[in-house]
Every structure is written in structure tokens, then in C-alpha cells.
Amino acid sequence: MYRRKMRGMYISKRALRIHFDPCKFPKETYLLCELQWRGSTKFWQHWVRNDHDYEDCHAEQYFLDEVFEPRSYNICDMTWYLSWSPCRECCDIIRDFLEEQPNVNIDIRVARLYYTNIPRYRDGLRELHSLEGVTIKAMEAEDYNYCWETFIQPGVNYYFSPNNFKSEIQRNRTKLEDILQGLHLYARITVLLVLFFRWKMQPRDFQRNYSPRQNGRVYLLYEIRWRRGSIWRNWCSNNHEQHAEVNFLENHFSVRPQTPCSITWFLSTSPCGKCSRRILEFLRSHPNVTLVIYAAKLFRHHDNRNRQGLRNLIMNGVTLRIMNLEDYRYCWRNFVAYQTGEDDYWPQNVTLYFLLNSTELLHIFWGLPPFLAN
């Protein structure tokens, strides 16, 4: 089956230990091959390395040109264990070989990645992986153990384990998956950042509308904590047809009444009388849901309908509080798409407004006349 310069079946324990360790960077490339022709019960094992007798002859080219020889028209399944992933030129050579030998399948498993910071090398791997009959993977711990059992002569008194470089194995696998999917590290980070920040509020909107000193559009930042431990965060606002509270209840929360969870709202202004009634209706139909409301300021607190609505919420188990400094910081960090270096925020005189609005809220709860002027 094989022509000249056969290397044989076994490699030295040092070759596997040094050249297939992903934490090391030797210059030579080793190729370990296991081959089987369909219809045959025999497996062939062989290995080569880049040949110094042939100038610039990489291991992949040497194997295909000097070792492999077609023996039938049956399907040939090969598994390559490579100490380095193929370069762009070798990817092209493998592609040309497969065009001439369409009955050959190659499963390529690599110990480390070769100059994948170079775009054309990434493109080569991606194009090779897209060919029918070719798969490319990073070597796993099971592959290392299999190579030790298959390509090292039995009886060698030496202990080998890939546990020392498990983290590097995982890193190579993740990086190779990104390459084959057409994503390099920068693009991957960019996609993650876009997905992460897409739903968040803009800093200017939060600062303007959650200021306790001025009125603006009503925003509702919500956090839903499920019993199983997961947390959902998002936000909504008022529109031409609905206040922010009703918008949340009708469009942002849809689970069965028996599903237990706790909901926290951070409102730019407290609920009006109508919204308070709608909130109580919702809670009665969802007995396993608890609600905590933090408000940046009070909405038309001289209106008796609004005062009675807030009082009804408190009397029926809804926790209602005025946002303090820590609440602003929490919202800023978890709901706002702030820029790097701007990881903290609090409005001017927030403590003063917290004390004034909290006092007014106590007057509402006790049924006392308004404490603050309009």
C-alpha cells in the first residue's frame, strides 16, 4: 500500500509528549494516520513528519504524495492527528487531492492552531472544512489517550495524561469553532456586546427621566426572579395607548398564574390611580407573584385618586419605596448601556429628594394631608 520512506506504525513517547503538547511550540509537524478501506476489516496506522529531504515539504503534502496509494475504488476513511493545523498551502493541497480522490474522507484533529491570526490561514481552514468528506476538530483528551494507546509501542514504561493541558485543549476547541463559523475573536466580542447592550437604556434617557427634580417620560425597568434561580431584566415605557405599568402587564409578562416569581419595578414616577387598580387585579389573578416598586418621584401626589391608589397597593402587600442612591447605582449598572469608565451614577441632591418623597409617601400611607407642595 505504501511507497518509499515508510516511517512505520509507532512513534517515540517523546515525540507524542513534546510535539502534541498544545502548550509547547515545536517547529516540526507530526501527522499520525489511521486508515481503513470500506469492505476491509483491517486498520492501517502510520505516521510522518515534515521531511527535511524535500525543501518546504510539509507533513500533509509528504503523506499524500509519498505515502498514500489508492488500492481500490472503495471508500477510504482516514483520521489524521496533526500536531499543527494545516497552513493555507496545505489546505489547498488537501483540496486538490480530494478532487482527484473523491472516494476519500479525512477526519482531521489538531493539537494546536497554526498562525490563525493570519486571515488567509483562517480562510484555508474554513474552506477545507466546507468540503464534502472533510471534518476538522481540535484534539480532545480522548484523542490524546487514543494516540498514546495506538501509536506508541506497547510496553513502554511511561505515564502519559492530557490533564495537564485541559485548559489549552478547551481554548483551541473554542477558537477553532469560531474560525470554522467565520468568526474571529474581535467579531465574536463585538457580537456579544451588541447582544448584551441592545436591550439596555441609553444613559441620557435614564438621567433625564429618572431625575427626581423634573418630569419626563415614564419608564419602567423590571427584574423578574424565578424560583429556579434565573433572572430576567428589561425595560418598557408608556405609549399613546398605555401607561408603562399596563404596558408591562399586558405585553412584557405572560406566564401561567401558578408560576411563582418575584418582580421588581424601578419606575421613573409612581403609578397613577388607574394603574394601581390594574396592578391589584393582576396580583389577584397571579397569587404566586410578588411585586416590589421603587419610584424616582411621586406622580401628582396631591390628587386624591393617586394617593388612594398608592395606599391600596401598600395595604395589599405591594412594597412601595422611593429610590435612594444605591437604587440609582444598581439601575445604572444593570439597565443602562453606559460607556467604559462611567460605571457609577447618582443624580444631584438625590438624598434630599429621597427624604422629601419618602416623607410624602408616609403621609399617603397614613392618610395625612400632603407634606410637599405641588
Coordinates of N, CA and C in Angstrom, one line a residue, residues 14-210:
R14 N 8.6 10.4 23.4 CA 9.0 11.8 23.5 C 8.3 12.6 22.4
A15 N 8.2 12.0 21.2 CA 7.5 12.8 20.1 C 6.1 13.1 20.4
L16 N 5.4 12.2 21.0 CA 4.0 12.5 21.3 C 3.9 13.5 22.5
R17 N 4.8 13.3 23.5 CA 4.8 14.1 24.6 C 5.1 15.6 24.3
I18 N 6.1 15.8 23.4 CA 6.6 17.1 23.1 C 5.8 17.7 22.0
H19 N 5.6 17.0 20.9 CA 5.0 17.6 19.7 C 3.5 17.8 19.7
F20 N 2.9 17.0 20.6 CA 1.4 17.1 20.6 C 0.9 17.8 21.9
D21 N 1.9 18.4 22.7 CA 1.5 19.2 23.8 C 1.1 20.6 23.3
P22 N -0.2 21.0 23.5 CA -0.6 22.3 22.9 C 0.0 23.5 23.6
C23 N 0.7 23.2 24.7 CA 1.4 24.3 25.5 C 2.8 24.6 24.9
K24 N 3.3 23.7 24.1 CA 4.6 23.8 23.5 C 4.5 24.2 22.0
F25 N 5.6 24.7 21.4 CA 5.5 25.2 20.1 C 6.7 24.7 19.3
P26 N 6.8 23.4 19.0 CA 8.0 22.9 18.2 C 7.8 23.3 16.8
K27 N 9.0 23.2 16.1 CA 8.9 23.6 14.6 C 8.4 22.5 13.7
E28 N 8.7 21.3 14.1 CA 8.3 20.2 13.2 C 6.8 19.9 13.4
T29 N 6.2 19.3 12.3 CA 4.8 18.9 12.3 C 4.7 17.4 12.2
Y30 N 4.0 16.7 13.1 CA 3.8 15.3 13.0 C 2.4 15.0 12.5
L31 N 2.2 14.0 11.7 CA 0.9 13.5 11.2 C 0.8 12.0 11.6
L32 N -0.1 11.7 12.4 CA -0.4 10.3 12.7 C -1.7 10.0 12.0
C33 N -1.7 8.8 11.3 CA -2.9 8.5 10.4 C -3.4 7.1 10.7
E34 N -4.7 7.0 10.8 CA -5.4 5.7 10.9 C -6.3 5.6 9.7
L35 N -6.2 4.5 9.0 CA -6.8 4.4 7.7 C -7.5 3.1 7.5
Q36 N -8.7 3.1 6.9 CA -9.5 1.9 6.6 C -10.2 2.0 5.3
W37 N -10.1 0.9 4.5 CA -10.9 0.9 3.3 C -12.2 0.2 3.6
R38 N -13.3 0.7 3.1 CA -14.6 0.1 3.3 C -14.6 -1.3 2.7
G39 N -15.2 -2.3 3.4 CA -15.2 -3.6 3.0 C -14.0 -4.4 3.6
S40 N -13.1 -3.8 4.2 CA -11.9 -4.5 4.8 C -12.0 -4.3 6.3
T41 N -11.6 -5.4 7.0 CA -11.6 -5.4 8.5 C -10.3 -4.8 9.0
K42 N -9.3 -4.6 8.2 CA -8.0 -4.1 8.6 C -7.9 -2.6 8.8
F43 N -7.3 -2.2 9.8 CA -6.9 -0.8 10.0 C -5.4 -0.6 9.8
W44 N -5.1 0.5 9.1 CA -3.7 0.8 8.9 C -3.3 2.0 9.7
Q45 N -2.2 1.9 10.5 CA -1.7 3.1 11.2 C -0.3 3.5 10.7
H46 N -0.1 4.8 10.6 CA 1.1 5.2 10.0 C 1.4 6.6 10.5
W47 N 2.6 7.1 10.4 CA 2.9 8.5 10.8 C 4.1 9.0 9.9
V48 N 4.0 10.3 9.8 CA 5.1 11.0 9.1 C 5.3 12.4 9.8
R49 N 6.4 13.0 9.4 CA 6.6 14.4 9.8 C 7.2 15.2 8.6
N50 N 7.2 16.5 8.7 CA 7.7 17.3 7.6 C 9.1 16.8 7.3
D51 N 9.3 16.6 6.0 CA 10.6 15.9 5.5 C 11.6 16.9 5.2
H52 N 12.8 16.8 5.8 CA 13.9 17.7 5.6 C 14.6 17.4 4.2
D53 N 14.4 16.2 3.7 CA 15.0 15.9 2.4 C 14.3 16.6 1.2
Y54 N 13.1 17.1 1.4 CA 12.4 17.8 0.4 C 12.1 19.2 0.9
E55 N 12.6 20.2 0.2 CA 12.5 21.5 0.7 C 11.1 22.0 0.8
D56 N 10.7 22.5 1.9 CA 9.4 23.1 2.2 C 8.3 22.0 2.0
C57 N 8.6 20.8 2.3 CA 7.5 19.7 2.1 C 6.9 19.5 3.5
H58 N 5.7 19.9 3.7 CA 5.0 19.8 4.9 C 4.5 18.3 5.1
A59 N 4.2 18.0 6.3 CA 3.8 16.6 6.6 C 2.6 16.2 5.8
E60 N 1.6 17.1 5.7 CA 0.4 16.7 4.9 C 0.7 16.4 3.5
Q61 N 1.5 17.2 2.8 CA 1.9 17.0 1.4 C 2.7 15.7 1.3
Y62 N 3.7 15.5 2.2 CA 4.5 14.4 2.2 C 3.7 13.1 2.2
F63 N 2.7 13.1 3.1 CA 1.9 11.9 3.3 C 1.1 11.6 2.0
L64 N 0.5 12.6 1.4 CA -0.4 12.4 0.2 C 0.4 12.1 -1.0
D65 N 1.7 12.7 -1.1 CA 2.5 12.5 -2.3 C 3.3 11.2 -2.2
E66 N 3.8 10.9 -1.0 CA 4.8 9.9 -0.9 C 4.4 8.6 -0.2
V67 N 3.3 8.7 0.5 CA 2.8 7.5 1.3 C 1.5 6.9 0.8
F68 N 0.5 7.8 0.7 CA -0.8 7.2 0.3 C -0.8 6.7 -1.1
E69 N -1.4 5.6 -1.3 CA -1.5 5.0 -2.7 C -2.9 4.3 -2.8
P70 N -3.7 4.8 -3.7 CA -5.1 4.2 -3.9 C -4.9 2.7 -4.2
R71 N -5.8 1.9 -3.5 CA -5.7 0.5 -3.7 C -7.0 -0.1 -4.3
S72 N -8.1 0.7 -4.2 CA -9.4 0.2 -4.8 C -10.3 1.4 -5.0
Y73 N -11.4 1.2 -5.5 CA -12.4 2.2 -5.7 C -13.4 2.3 -4.5
N74 N -13.1 1.6 -3.5 CA -14.0 1.6 -2.3 C -13.7 2.9 -1.5
I75 N -14.6 3.2 -0.6 CA -14.4 4.4 0.2 C -13.3 4.2 1.2
C76 N -12.5 5.2 1.3 CA -11.3 5.2 2.2 C -11.6 6.2 3.3
D77 N -11.6 5.8 4.6 CA -11.8 6.7 5.7 C -10.5 6.9 6.4
M78 N -10.0 8.1 6.5 CA -8.8 8.4 7.2 C -9.0 9.4 8.4
T79 N -8.3 9.1 9.4 CA -8.3 10.1 10.6 C -6.8 10.5 10.7
W80 N -6.6 11.8 10.7 CA -5.3 12.4 10.9 C -5.3 13.1 12.3
Y81 N -4.2 12.8 13.0 CA -3.9 13.5 14.2 C -2.7 14.4 13.9
L82 N -2.9 15.7 13.8 CA -1.8 16.6 13.4 C -1.4 17.4 14.6
S83 N 0.0 17.6 14.8 CA 0.5 18.4 15.9 C 0.3 19.9 15.6
W84 N 0.1 20.3 14.3 CA -0.2 21.7 13.9 C -1.3 21.6 12.9
S85 N -2.2 22.5 12.9 CA -3.3 22.6 11.9 C -2.6 22.9 10.5
P86 N -3.3 22.5 9.4 CA -2.7 22.8 8.1 C -2.6 24.3 7.8
C87 N -1.5 24.6 7.2 CA -1.4 26.0 6.7 C -2.2 26.2 5.4
R88 N -2.3 27.4 4.9 CA -3.1 27.7 3.7 C -2.7 26.8 2.5
E89 N -1.4 26.7 2.3 CA -0.9 25.9 1.1 C -1.3 24.5 1.3
C90 N -1.2 23.9 2.5 CA -1.6 22.5 2.7 C -3.1 22.3 2.6
C91 N -3.9 23.3 3.0 CA -5.3 23.2 2.8 C -5.6 23.1 1.3
D92 N -4.9 23.9 0.5 CA -5.1 23.8 -1.0 C -4.7 22.4 -1.5
I93 N -3.6 21.9 -1.0 CA -3.1 20.6 -1.5 C -4.1 19.5 -1.1
I94 N -4.6 19.5 0.1 CA -5.6 18.6 0.5 C -6.9 18.7 -0.4
R95 N -7.3 19.9 -0.7 CA -8.4 20.1 -1.5 C -8.2 19.5 -2.9
D96 N -7.0 19.8 -3.5 CA -6.7 19.2 -4.8 C -6.7 17.7 -4.8
F97 N -6.1 17.1 -3.7 CA -6.1 15.7 -3.6 C -7.5 15.1 -3.5
L98 N -8.4 15.7 -2.8 CA -9.7 15.2 -2.7 C -10.5 15.3 -4.0
E99 N -10.2 16.3 -4.8 CA -10.8 16.4 -6.1 C -10.4 15.2 -7.0
E100 N -9.2 14.7 -6.8 CA -8.7 13.6 -7.6 C -9.1 12.3 -7.0
Q101 N -9.4 12.3 -5.7 CA -9.8 11.1 -4.9 C -11.1 11.3 -4.2
P102 N -12.2 11.4 -4.9 CA -13.5 11.7 -4.3 C -14.0 10.6 -3.4
N103 N -13.4 9.4 -3.4 CA -13.8 8.3 -2.5 C -13.1 8.4 -1.2
V104 N -12.3 9.4 -0.9 CA -11.6 9.5 0.4 C -12.2 10.5 1.3
N105 N -12.4 10.1 2.5 CA -12.9 11.0 3.6 C -11.7 11.2 4.6
I106 N -11.6 12.5 5.1 CA -10.5 12.8 6.0 C -11.1 13.5 7.2
D107 N -10.9 12.9 8.4 CA -11.2 13.5 9.7 C -9.9 14.0 10.3
I108 N -9.8 15.4 10.3 CA -8.6 16.0 10.8 C -8.7 16.5 12.2
R109 N -7.8 16.1 13.1 CA -7.9 16.5 14.5 C -6.5 17.1 14.8
V110 N -6.5 18.3 15.4 CA -5.3 19.1 15.5 C -5.0 19.4 17.0
A111 N -3.7 19.3 17.3 CA -3.3 19.6 18.7 C -3.1 21.1 19.0
R112 N -2.8 21.9 18.0 CA -2.6 23.3 18.1 C -2.9 24.0 16.8
L113 N -3.2 25.3 16.8 CA -3.6 26.0 15.6 C -2.4 26.8 15.1
Y114 N -2.2 26.8 13.8 CA -1.0 27.3 13.1 C -1.3 28.7 12.6
Y115 N -0.8 29.8 13.2 CA -0.9 31.2 12.7 C -2.3 31.5 12.3
T116 N -3.2 31.3 13.2 CA -4.6 31.6 12.8 C -4.9 33.1 13.0
N117 N -4.0 33.9 13.4 CA -4.1 35.3 13.4 C -4.0 35.9 12.0
I118 N -3.5 35.1 11.0 CA -3.4 35.5 9.6 C -4.7 35.1 8.9
P119 N -5.3 36.1 8.3 CA -6.7 35.8 7.7 C -6.7 34.7 6.7
R120 N -5.6 34.6 5.8 CA -5.7 33.6 4.8 C -5.5 32.2 5.4
Y121 N -4.9 32.0 6.5 CA -4.8 30.7 7.2 C -6.2 30.3 7.7
R122 N -6.9 31.3 8.3 CA -8.2 31.0 8.8 C -9.2 30.7 7.6
D123 N -9.0 31.4 6.5 CA -9.9 31.1 5.3 C -9.6 29.7 4.8
G124 N -8.3 29.3 4.8 CA -7.9 28.0 4.3 C -8.6 26.9 5.1
L125 N -8.6 27.0 6.5 CA -9.3 26.0 7.3 C -10.8 26.0 7.1
R126 N -11.3 27.2 6.9 CA -12.8 27.3 6.7 C -13.2 26.7 5.4
E127 N -12.4 27.0 4.4 CA -12.8 26.4 3.0 C -12.6 24.9 3.0
L128 N -11.5 24.4 3.7 CA -11.3 23.0 3.8 C -12.4 22.3 4.5
H129 N -12.8 22.9 5.6 CA -13.9 22.3 6.4 C -15.2 22.2 5.7
S130 N -15.4 23.1 4.7 CA -16.6 23.2 4.0 C -16.7 22.1 2.9
L131 N -15.6 21.4 2.6 CA -15.6 20.4 1.6 C -16.3 19.1 2.1
E132 N -17.0 18.5 1.1 CA -17.7 17.2 1.5 C -16.6 16.2 1.8
G133 N -16.8 15.4 2.9 CA -15.9 14.4 3.3 C -14.7 14.9 4.2
V134 N -14.8 16.1 4.6 CA -13.7 16.7 5.5 C -14.3 17.2 6.8
T135 N -13.7 16.8 7.9 CA -14.1 17.4 9.2 C -12.8 17.9 9.8
I136 N -12.8 19.0 10.6 CA -11.7 19.5 11.3 C -12.1 19.8 12.7
K137 N -11.4 19.2 13.7 CA -11.7 19.4 15.1 C -10.4 19.6 15.9
A138 N -10.5 20.2 17.0 CA -9.4 20.3 17.9 C -9.3 19.0 18.7
M139 N -8.1 18.4 19.0 CA -8.0 17.2 19.7 C -8.5 17.3 21.1
E140 N -9.3 16.3 21.5 CA -9.8 16.3 22.9 C -8.9 15.3 23.7
A141 N -9.2 15.2 25.0 CA -8.4 14.4 25.9 C -8.5 12.9 25.4
E142 N -9.7 12.5 24.9 CA -9.8 11.1 24.4 C -8.9 10.9 23.3
D143 N -8.7 11.9 22.4 CA -7.8 11.7 21.2 C -6.4 11.5 21.7
Y144 N -6.0 12.2 22.7 CA -4.6 12.1 23.2 C -4.4 10.7 23.7
N145 N -5.3 10.2 24.5 CA -5.2 8.9 25.1 C -5.3 7.8 24.0
Y146 N -6.1 8.0 23.0 CA -6.1 7.0 21.9 C -4.8 7.0 21.1
C147 N -4.2 8.2 20.8 CA -2.9 8.2 20.2 C -1.8 7.5 21.0
W148 N -1.9 7.7 22.3 CA -0.9 7.0 23.1 C -1.0 5.5 23.1
E149 N -2.3 5.0 23.1 CA -2.5 3.6 23.0 C -2.3 3.0 21.6
T150 N -2.4 3.8 20.6 CA -2.4 3.3 19.2 C -1.0 3.5 18.6
F151 N -0.4 4.6 18.8 CA 0.9 5.0 18.1 C 2.1 4.9 18.9
I152 N 2.0 4.4 20.2 CA 3.2 4.2 21.0 C 3.3 2.7 21.2
Q153 N 4.5 2.2 21.0 CA 4.7 0.7 21.1 C 4.3 0.2 22.5
P154 N 3.6 -0.9 22.5 CA 3.1 -1.5 23.8 C 4.3 -1.8 24.7
G155 N 4.1 -1.6 26.0 CA 5.1 -2.0 27.0 C 6.0 -0.9 27.4
V156 N 5.8 0.3 26.8 CA 6.6 1.5 27.1 C 6.3 1.9 28.6
N157 N 7.3 2.0 29.4 CA 7.2 2.3 30.8 C 7.2 3.8 31.0
Y158 N 6.0 4.4 30.7 CA 6.0 5.9 30.8 C 4.5 6.2 31.0
Y159 N 4.2 7.1 32.0 CA 2.9 7.5 32.2 C 2.6 8.8 31.4
F160 N 1.4 8.8 30.8 CA 1.0 10.0 30.0 C -0.4 10.3 30.3
S161 N -0.7 11.6 30.5 CA -2.0 12.1 30.7 C -2.2 13.5 30.1
P162 N -3.3 13.8 29.4 CA -3.5 15.1 28.9 C -4.1 16.1 29.9
N163 N -4.3 15.6 31.1 CA -4.9 16.5 32.1 C -4.2 17.8 32.4
N164 N -2.8 17.8 32.1 CA -2.0 19.0 32.4 C -2.3 20.1 31.5
F165 N -3.0 19.8 30.3 CA -3.3 20.9 29.4 C -4.7 20.9 28.9
K166 N -5.6 20.6 29.9 CA -7.0 20.6 29.6 C -7.5 22.0 29.2
S167 N -7.0 23.0 29.9 CA -7.5 24.4 29.6 C -7.1 24.8 28.2
E168 N -5.9 24.4 27.8 CA -5.4 24.7 26.4 C -6.2 24.0 25.4
I169 N -6.6 22.7 25.7 CA -7.5 22.0 24.8 C -8.8 22.7 24.6
Q170 N -9.4 23.2 25.6 CA -10.6 23.9 25.5 C -10.5 25.2 24.8
R171 N -9.4 25.9 25.0 CA -9.1 27.2 24.3 C -9.0 26.9 22.8
N172 N -8.3 25.9 22.4 CA -8.1 25.6 21.0 C -9.5 25.2 20.3
R173 N -10.2 24.4 21.1 CA -11.5 24.0 20.5 C -12.4 25.2 20.3
T174 N -12.5 26.1 21.3 CA -13.3 27.3 21.1 C -12.9 28.2 20.0
K175 N -11.5 28.4 19.9 CA -11.0 29.2 18.8 C -11.2 28.6 17.5
L176 N -11.1 27.3 17.3 CA -11.3 26.6 16.0 C -12.7 26.7 15.6
E177 N -13.6 26.5 16.6 CA -15.1 26.6 16.3 C -15.4 28.0 15.8
D178 N -14.8 29.0 16.4 CA -15.1 30.4 15.9 C -14.5 30.6 14.5
I179 N -13.4 30.0 14.2 CA -12.8 30.2 12.8 C -13.7 29.5 11.8
L180 N -14.1 28.3 12.1 CA -14.9 27.5 11.1 C -16.3 28.1 11.0
Q181 N -16.8 28.9 11.9 CA -18.0 29.5 11.8 C -17.9 30.9 11.2
G182 N -16.7 31.3 10.8 CA -16.5 32.6 10.2 C -16.3 33.7 11.2
L183 N -16.1 33.4 12.5 CA -15.9 34.5 13.5 C -14.5 34.4 14.1
H184 N -13.8 35.5 14.1 CA -12.6 35.6 14.8 C -12.9 36.3 16.2
L185 N -11.9 36.4 17.0 CA -12.1 36.9 18.4 C -12.8 38.2 18.4
Y186 N -12.3 39.2 17.6 CA -12.8 40.5 17.7 C -14.3 40.5 17.3
A187 N -14.6 39.8 16.2 CA -16.0 39.7 15.8 C -16.9 39.1 16.8
R188 N -16.4 38.1 17.5 CA -17.2 37.4 18.5 C -17.5 38.3 19.7
I189 N -16.5 39.1 20.1 CA -16.7 40.0 21.2 C -17.7 41.1 20.8
T190 N -17.6 41.5 19.5 CA -18.5 42.6 19.0 C -19.9 42.1 19.0
V191 N -20.1 40.9 18.6 CA -21.5 40.3 18.6 C -22.0 40.2 20.0
L192 N -21.2 39.7 20.9 CA -21.7 39.6 22.3 C -22.0 40.9 22.9
L193 N -21.2 41.9 22.6 CA -21.5 43.3 23.1 C -22.8 43.8 22.6
V194 N -23.0 43.6 21.3 CA -24.2 44.1 20.7 C -25.5 43.5 21.3
L195 N -25.4 42.1 21.5 CA -26.5 41.4 22.1 C -26.7 41.8 23.5
F196 N -25.6 42.1 24.2 CA -25.7 42.5 25.6 C -26.3 43.8 25.8
F197 N -25.9 44.8 25.0 CA -26.3 46.2 25.2 C -27.6 46.5 24.4
R198 N -28.0 45.7 23.5 CA -29.1 46.1 22.6 C -30.4 46.4 23.4
W199 N -30.7 45.7 24.4 CA -31.9 46.0 25.2 C -31.8 47.1 26.2
K200 N -30.6 47.5 26.5 CA -30.4 48.5 27.6 C -30.8 49.9 27.2
M201 N -31.1 50.7 28.2 CA -31.4 52.1 28.1 C -30.2 52.9 27.7
Q202 N -30.4 54.0 27.0 CA -29.3 54.9 26.8 C -29.1 55.8 28.0
P203 N -27.8 56.1 28.4 CA -27.6 56.8 29.6 C -28.4 58.1 29.7
R204 N -28.5 58.9 28.5 CA -29.2 60.2 28.6 C -30.6 60.0 28.9
D205 N -31.3 58.9 28.4 CA -32.7 58.7 28.7 C -32.9 58.4 30.2
F206 N -32.0 57.6 30.8 CA -32.1 57.3 32.2 C -31.9 58.6 33.0
Q207 N -30.8 59.3 32.7 CA -30.5 60.5 33.5 C -31.7 61.6 33.5
R208 N -32.2 61.8 32.3 CA -33.3 62.8 32.1 C -34.6 62.4 32.8
N209 N -35.0 61.1 32.6 CA -36.3 60.7 33.0 C -36.4 60.2 34.5
Y210 N -35.2 59.8 35.0 CA -35.2 59.3 36.4 C -34.7 60.4 37.3

